[in-house]
GROMACS .gro file of N, CA, C and O in nm:
model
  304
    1UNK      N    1  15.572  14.687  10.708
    1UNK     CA    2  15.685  14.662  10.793
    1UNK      C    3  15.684  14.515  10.835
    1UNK      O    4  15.591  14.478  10.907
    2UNK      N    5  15.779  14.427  10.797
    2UNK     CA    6  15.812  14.274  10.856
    2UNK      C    7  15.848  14.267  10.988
    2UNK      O    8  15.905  14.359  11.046
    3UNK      N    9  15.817  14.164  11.039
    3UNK     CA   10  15.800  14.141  11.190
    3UNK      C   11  15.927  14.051  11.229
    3UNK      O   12  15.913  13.930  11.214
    4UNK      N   13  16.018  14.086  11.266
    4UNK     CA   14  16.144  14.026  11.291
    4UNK      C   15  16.134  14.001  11.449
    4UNK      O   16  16.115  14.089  11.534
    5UNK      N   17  16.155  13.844  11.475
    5UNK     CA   18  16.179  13.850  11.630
    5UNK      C   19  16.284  13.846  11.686
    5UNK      O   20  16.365  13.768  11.635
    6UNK      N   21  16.334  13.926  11.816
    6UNK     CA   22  16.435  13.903  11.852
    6UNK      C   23  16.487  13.777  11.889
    6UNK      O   24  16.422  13.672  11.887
    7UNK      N   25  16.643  13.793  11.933
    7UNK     CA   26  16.708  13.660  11.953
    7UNK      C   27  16.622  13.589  12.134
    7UNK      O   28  16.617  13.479  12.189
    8UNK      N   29  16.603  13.640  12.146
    8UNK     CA   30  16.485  13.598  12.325
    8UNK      C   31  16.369  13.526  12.296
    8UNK      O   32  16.336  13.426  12.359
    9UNK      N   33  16.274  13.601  12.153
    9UNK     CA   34  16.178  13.584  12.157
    9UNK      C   35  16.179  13.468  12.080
    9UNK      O   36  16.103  13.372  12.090
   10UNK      N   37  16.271  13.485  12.001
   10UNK     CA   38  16.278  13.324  11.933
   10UNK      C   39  16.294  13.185  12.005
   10UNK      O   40  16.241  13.077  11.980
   11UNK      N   41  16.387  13.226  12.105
   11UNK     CA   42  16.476  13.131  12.191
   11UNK      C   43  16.352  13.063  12.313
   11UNK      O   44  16.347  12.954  12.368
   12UNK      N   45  16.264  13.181  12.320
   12UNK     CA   46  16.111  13.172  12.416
   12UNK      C   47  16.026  13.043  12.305
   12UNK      O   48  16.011  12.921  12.312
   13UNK      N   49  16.007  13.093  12.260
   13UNK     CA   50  15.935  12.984  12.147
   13UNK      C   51  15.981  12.917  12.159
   13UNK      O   52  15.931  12.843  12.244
   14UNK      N   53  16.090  12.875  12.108
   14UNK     CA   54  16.158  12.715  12.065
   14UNK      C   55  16.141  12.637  12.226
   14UNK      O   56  16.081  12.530  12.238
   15UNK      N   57  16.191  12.698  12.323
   15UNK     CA   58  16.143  12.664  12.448
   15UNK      C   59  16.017  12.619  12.469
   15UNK      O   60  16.002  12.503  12.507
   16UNK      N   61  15.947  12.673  12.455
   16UNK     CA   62  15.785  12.675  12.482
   16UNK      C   63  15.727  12.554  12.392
   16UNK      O   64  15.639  12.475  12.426
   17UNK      N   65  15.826  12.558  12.224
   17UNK     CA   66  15.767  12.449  12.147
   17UNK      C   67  15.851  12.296  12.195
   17UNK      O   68  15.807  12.192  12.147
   18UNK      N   69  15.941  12.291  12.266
   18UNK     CA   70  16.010  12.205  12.311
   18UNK      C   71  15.919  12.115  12.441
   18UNK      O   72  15.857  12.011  12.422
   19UNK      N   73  15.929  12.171  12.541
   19UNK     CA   74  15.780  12.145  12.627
   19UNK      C   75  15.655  12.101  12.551
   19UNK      O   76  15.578  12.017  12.597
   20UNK      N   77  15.637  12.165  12.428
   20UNK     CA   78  15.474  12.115  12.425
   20UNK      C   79  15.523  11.918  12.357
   20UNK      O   80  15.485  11.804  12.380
   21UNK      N   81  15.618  11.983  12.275
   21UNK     CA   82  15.689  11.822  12.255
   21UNK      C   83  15.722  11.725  12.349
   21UNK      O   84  15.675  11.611  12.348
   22UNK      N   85  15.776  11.754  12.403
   22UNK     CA   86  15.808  11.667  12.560
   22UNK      C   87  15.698  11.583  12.663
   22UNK      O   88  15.701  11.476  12.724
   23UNK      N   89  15.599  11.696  12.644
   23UNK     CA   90  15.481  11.685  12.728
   23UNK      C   91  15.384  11.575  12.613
   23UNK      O   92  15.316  11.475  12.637
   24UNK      N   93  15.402  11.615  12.540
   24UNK     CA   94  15.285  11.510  12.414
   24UNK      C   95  15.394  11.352  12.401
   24UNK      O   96  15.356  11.237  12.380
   25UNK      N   97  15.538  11.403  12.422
   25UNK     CA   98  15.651  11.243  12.430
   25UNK      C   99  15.589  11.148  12.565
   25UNK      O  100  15.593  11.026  12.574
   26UNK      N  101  15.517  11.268  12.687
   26UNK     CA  102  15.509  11.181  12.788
   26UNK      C  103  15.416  11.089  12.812
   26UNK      O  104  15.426  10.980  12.868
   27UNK      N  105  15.286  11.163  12.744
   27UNK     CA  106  15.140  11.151  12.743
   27UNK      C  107  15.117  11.009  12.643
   27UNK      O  108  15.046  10.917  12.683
   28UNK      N  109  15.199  11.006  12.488
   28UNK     CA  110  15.202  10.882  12.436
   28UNK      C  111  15.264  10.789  12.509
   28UNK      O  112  15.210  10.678  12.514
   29UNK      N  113  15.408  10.816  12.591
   29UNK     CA  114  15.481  10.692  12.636
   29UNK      C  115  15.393  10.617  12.761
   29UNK      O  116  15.392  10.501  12.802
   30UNK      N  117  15.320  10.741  12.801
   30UNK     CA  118  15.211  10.654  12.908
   30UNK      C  119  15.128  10.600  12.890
   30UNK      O  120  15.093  10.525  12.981
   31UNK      N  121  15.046  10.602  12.768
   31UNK     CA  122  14.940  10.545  12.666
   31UNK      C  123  15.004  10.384  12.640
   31UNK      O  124  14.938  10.284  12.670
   32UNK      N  125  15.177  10.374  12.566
   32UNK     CA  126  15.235  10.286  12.547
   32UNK      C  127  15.226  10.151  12.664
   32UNK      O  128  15.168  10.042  12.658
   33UNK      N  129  15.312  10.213  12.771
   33UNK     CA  130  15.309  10.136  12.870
   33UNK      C  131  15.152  10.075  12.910
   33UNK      O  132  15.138   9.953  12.919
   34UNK      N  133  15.029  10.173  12.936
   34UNK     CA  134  14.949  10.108  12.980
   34UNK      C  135  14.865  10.017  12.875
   34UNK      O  136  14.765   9.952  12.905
   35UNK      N  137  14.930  10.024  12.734
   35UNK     CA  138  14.886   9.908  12.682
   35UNK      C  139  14.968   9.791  12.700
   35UNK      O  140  14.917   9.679  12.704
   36UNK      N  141  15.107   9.814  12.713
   36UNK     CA  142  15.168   9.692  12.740
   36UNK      C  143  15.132   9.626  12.818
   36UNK      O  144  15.115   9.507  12.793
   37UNK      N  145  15.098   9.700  12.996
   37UNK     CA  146  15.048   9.655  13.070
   37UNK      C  147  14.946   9.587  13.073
   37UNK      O  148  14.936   9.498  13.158
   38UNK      N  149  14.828   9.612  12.969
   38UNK     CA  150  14.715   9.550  12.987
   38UNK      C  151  14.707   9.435  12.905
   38UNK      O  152  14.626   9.343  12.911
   39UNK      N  153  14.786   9.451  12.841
   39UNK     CA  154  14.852   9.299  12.707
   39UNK      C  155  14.896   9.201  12.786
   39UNK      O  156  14.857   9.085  12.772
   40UNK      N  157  14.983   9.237  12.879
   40UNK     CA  158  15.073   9.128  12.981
   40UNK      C  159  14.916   9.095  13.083
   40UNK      O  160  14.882   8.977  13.079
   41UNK      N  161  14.858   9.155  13.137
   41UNK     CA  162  14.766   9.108  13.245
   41UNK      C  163  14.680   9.019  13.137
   41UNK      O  164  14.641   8.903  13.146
   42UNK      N  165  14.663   9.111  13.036
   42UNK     CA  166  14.553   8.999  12.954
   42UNK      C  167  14.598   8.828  12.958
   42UNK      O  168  14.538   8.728  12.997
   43UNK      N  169  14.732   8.852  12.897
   43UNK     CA  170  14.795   8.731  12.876
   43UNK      C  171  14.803   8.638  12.950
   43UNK      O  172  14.802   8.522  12.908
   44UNK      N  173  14.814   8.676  13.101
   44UNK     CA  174  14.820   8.681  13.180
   44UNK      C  175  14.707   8.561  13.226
   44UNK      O  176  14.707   8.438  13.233
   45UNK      N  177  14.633   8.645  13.248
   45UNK     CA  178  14.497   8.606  13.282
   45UNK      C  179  14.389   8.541  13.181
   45UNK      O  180  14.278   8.521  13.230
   46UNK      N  181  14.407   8.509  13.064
   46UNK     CA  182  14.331   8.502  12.959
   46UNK      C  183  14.234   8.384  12.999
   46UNK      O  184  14.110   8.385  12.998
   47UNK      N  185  14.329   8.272  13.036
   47UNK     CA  186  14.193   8.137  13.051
   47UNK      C  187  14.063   8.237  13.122
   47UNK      O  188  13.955   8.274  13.075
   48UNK      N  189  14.121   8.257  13.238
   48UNK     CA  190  14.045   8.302  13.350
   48UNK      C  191  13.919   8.405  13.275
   48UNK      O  192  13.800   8.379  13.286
   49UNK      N  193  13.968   8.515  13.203
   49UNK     CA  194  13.881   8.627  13.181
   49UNK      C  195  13.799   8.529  13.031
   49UNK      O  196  13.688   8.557  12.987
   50UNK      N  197  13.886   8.421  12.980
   50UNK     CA  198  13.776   8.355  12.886
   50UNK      C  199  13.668   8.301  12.960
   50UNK      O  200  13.551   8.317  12.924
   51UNK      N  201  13.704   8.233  13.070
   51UNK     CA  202  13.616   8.131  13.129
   51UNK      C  203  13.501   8.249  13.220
   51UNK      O  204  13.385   8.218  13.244
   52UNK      N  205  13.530   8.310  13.239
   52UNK     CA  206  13.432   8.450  13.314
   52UNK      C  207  13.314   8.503  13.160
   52UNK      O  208  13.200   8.547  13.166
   53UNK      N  209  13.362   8.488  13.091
   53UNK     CA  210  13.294   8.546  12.941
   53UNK      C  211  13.229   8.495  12.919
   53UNK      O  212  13.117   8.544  12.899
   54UNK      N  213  13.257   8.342  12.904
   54UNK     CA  214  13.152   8.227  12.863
   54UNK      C  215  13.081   8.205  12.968
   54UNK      O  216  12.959   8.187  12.963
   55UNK      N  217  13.142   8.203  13.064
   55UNK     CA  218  13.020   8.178  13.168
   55UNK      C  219  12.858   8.272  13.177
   55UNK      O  220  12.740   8.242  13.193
   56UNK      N  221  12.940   8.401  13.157
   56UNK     CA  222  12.800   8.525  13.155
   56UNK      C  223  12.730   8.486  13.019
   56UNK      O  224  12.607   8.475  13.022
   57UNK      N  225  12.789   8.466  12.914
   57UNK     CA  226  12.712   8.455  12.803
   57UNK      C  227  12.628   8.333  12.800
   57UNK      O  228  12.538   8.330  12.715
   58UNK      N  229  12.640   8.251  12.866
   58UNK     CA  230  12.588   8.092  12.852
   58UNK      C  231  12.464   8.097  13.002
   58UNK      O  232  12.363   8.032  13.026
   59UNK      N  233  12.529   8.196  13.068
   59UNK     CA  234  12.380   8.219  13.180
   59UNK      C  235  12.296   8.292  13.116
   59UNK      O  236  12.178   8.259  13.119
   60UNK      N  237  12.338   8.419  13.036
   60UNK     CA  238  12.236   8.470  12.922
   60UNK      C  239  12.148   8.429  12.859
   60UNK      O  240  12.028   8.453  12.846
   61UNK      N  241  12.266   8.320  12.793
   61UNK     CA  242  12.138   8.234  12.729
   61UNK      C  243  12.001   8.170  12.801
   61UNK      O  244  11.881   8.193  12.809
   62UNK      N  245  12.057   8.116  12.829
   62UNK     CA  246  11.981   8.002  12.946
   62UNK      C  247  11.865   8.127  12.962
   62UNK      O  248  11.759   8.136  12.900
   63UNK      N  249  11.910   8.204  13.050
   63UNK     CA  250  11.792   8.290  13.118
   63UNK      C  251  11.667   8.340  13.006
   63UNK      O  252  11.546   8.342  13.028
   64UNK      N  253  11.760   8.389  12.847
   64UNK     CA  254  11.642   8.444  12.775
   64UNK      C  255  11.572   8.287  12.730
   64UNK      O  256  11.452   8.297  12.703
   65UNK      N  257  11.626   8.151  12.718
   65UNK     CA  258  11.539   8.049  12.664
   65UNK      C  259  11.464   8.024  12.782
   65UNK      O  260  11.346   8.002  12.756
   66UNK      N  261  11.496   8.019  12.918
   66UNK     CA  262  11.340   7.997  13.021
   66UNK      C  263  11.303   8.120  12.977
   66UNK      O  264  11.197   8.082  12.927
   67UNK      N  265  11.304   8.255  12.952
   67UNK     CA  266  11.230   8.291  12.945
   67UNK      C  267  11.122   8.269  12.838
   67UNK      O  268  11.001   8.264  12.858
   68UNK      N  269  11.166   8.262  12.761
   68UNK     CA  270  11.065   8.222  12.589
   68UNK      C  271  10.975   8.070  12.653
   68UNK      O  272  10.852   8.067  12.643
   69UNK      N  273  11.033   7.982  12.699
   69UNK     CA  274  10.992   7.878  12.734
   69UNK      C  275  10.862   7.941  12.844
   69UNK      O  276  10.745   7.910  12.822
   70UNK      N  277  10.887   8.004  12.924
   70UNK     CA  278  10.788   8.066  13.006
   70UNK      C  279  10.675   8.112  12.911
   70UNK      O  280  10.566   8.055  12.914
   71UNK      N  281  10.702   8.223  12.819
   71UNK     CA  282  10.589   8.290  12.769
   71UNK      C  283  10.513   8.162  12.635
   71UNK      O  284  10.403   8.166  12.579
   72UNK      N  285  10.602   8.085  12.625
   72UNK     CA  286  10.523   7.978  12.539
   72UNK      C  287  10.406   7.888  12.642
   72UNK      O  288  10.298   7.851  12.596
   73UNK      N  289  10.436   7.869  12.743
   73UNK     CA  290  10.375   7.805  12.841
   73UNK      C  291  10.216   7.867  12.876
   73UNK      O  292  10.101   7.824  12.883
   74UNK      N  293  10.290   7.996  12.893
   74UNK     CA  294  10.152   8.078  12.953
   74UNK      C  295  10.068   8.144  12.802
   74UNK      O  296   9.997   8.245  12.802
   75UNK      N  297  10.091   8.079  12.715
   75UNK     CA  298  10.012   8.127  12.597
   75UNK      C  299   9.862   8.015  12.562
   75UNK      O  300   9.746   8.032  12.527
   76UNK      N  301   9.995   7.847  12.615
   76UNK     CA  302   9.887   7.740  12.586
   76UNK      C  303   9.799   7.710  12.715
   76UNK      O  304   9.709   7.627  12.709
   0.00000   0.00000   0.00000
């Protein structure tokens, strides 16, 4: 016996599959925006968050060469 759905149960579905569409339209368009958003602040801000980057990386440095410089010291 084939499973025929009524005209409700169909009309329930398409409903139900309409929402799950809608809801997944909202979830990307908010994904969208908060990349735009973070593109514009980047842009935004870029010297600034360059000059913050280099700065940590260049104290990095520094810190691991005293350190090597230290353990060369205390070897001789």
């Amino acid at each position: 016996m084939t499973y025929i759905p009524t005209v409700n149960q169909t009309l329930t579905d398409m409903s139900k599959r309409d929402n799950f569409f809608d809801s997944k339209m909202v979830v990307n368009l908010m994904l969208v925006l908060t990349l735009m958003l973070s593109a514009i602040y980047y842009l935004n801000y870029s010297e600034e968050i360059q000059d913050e980057v280099t700065t940590v990386i260049v104290n990095s440095l520094n810190d691991a060469n005293n350190s090597l410089a230290e353990q060369e010291s205390d070897r001789k």
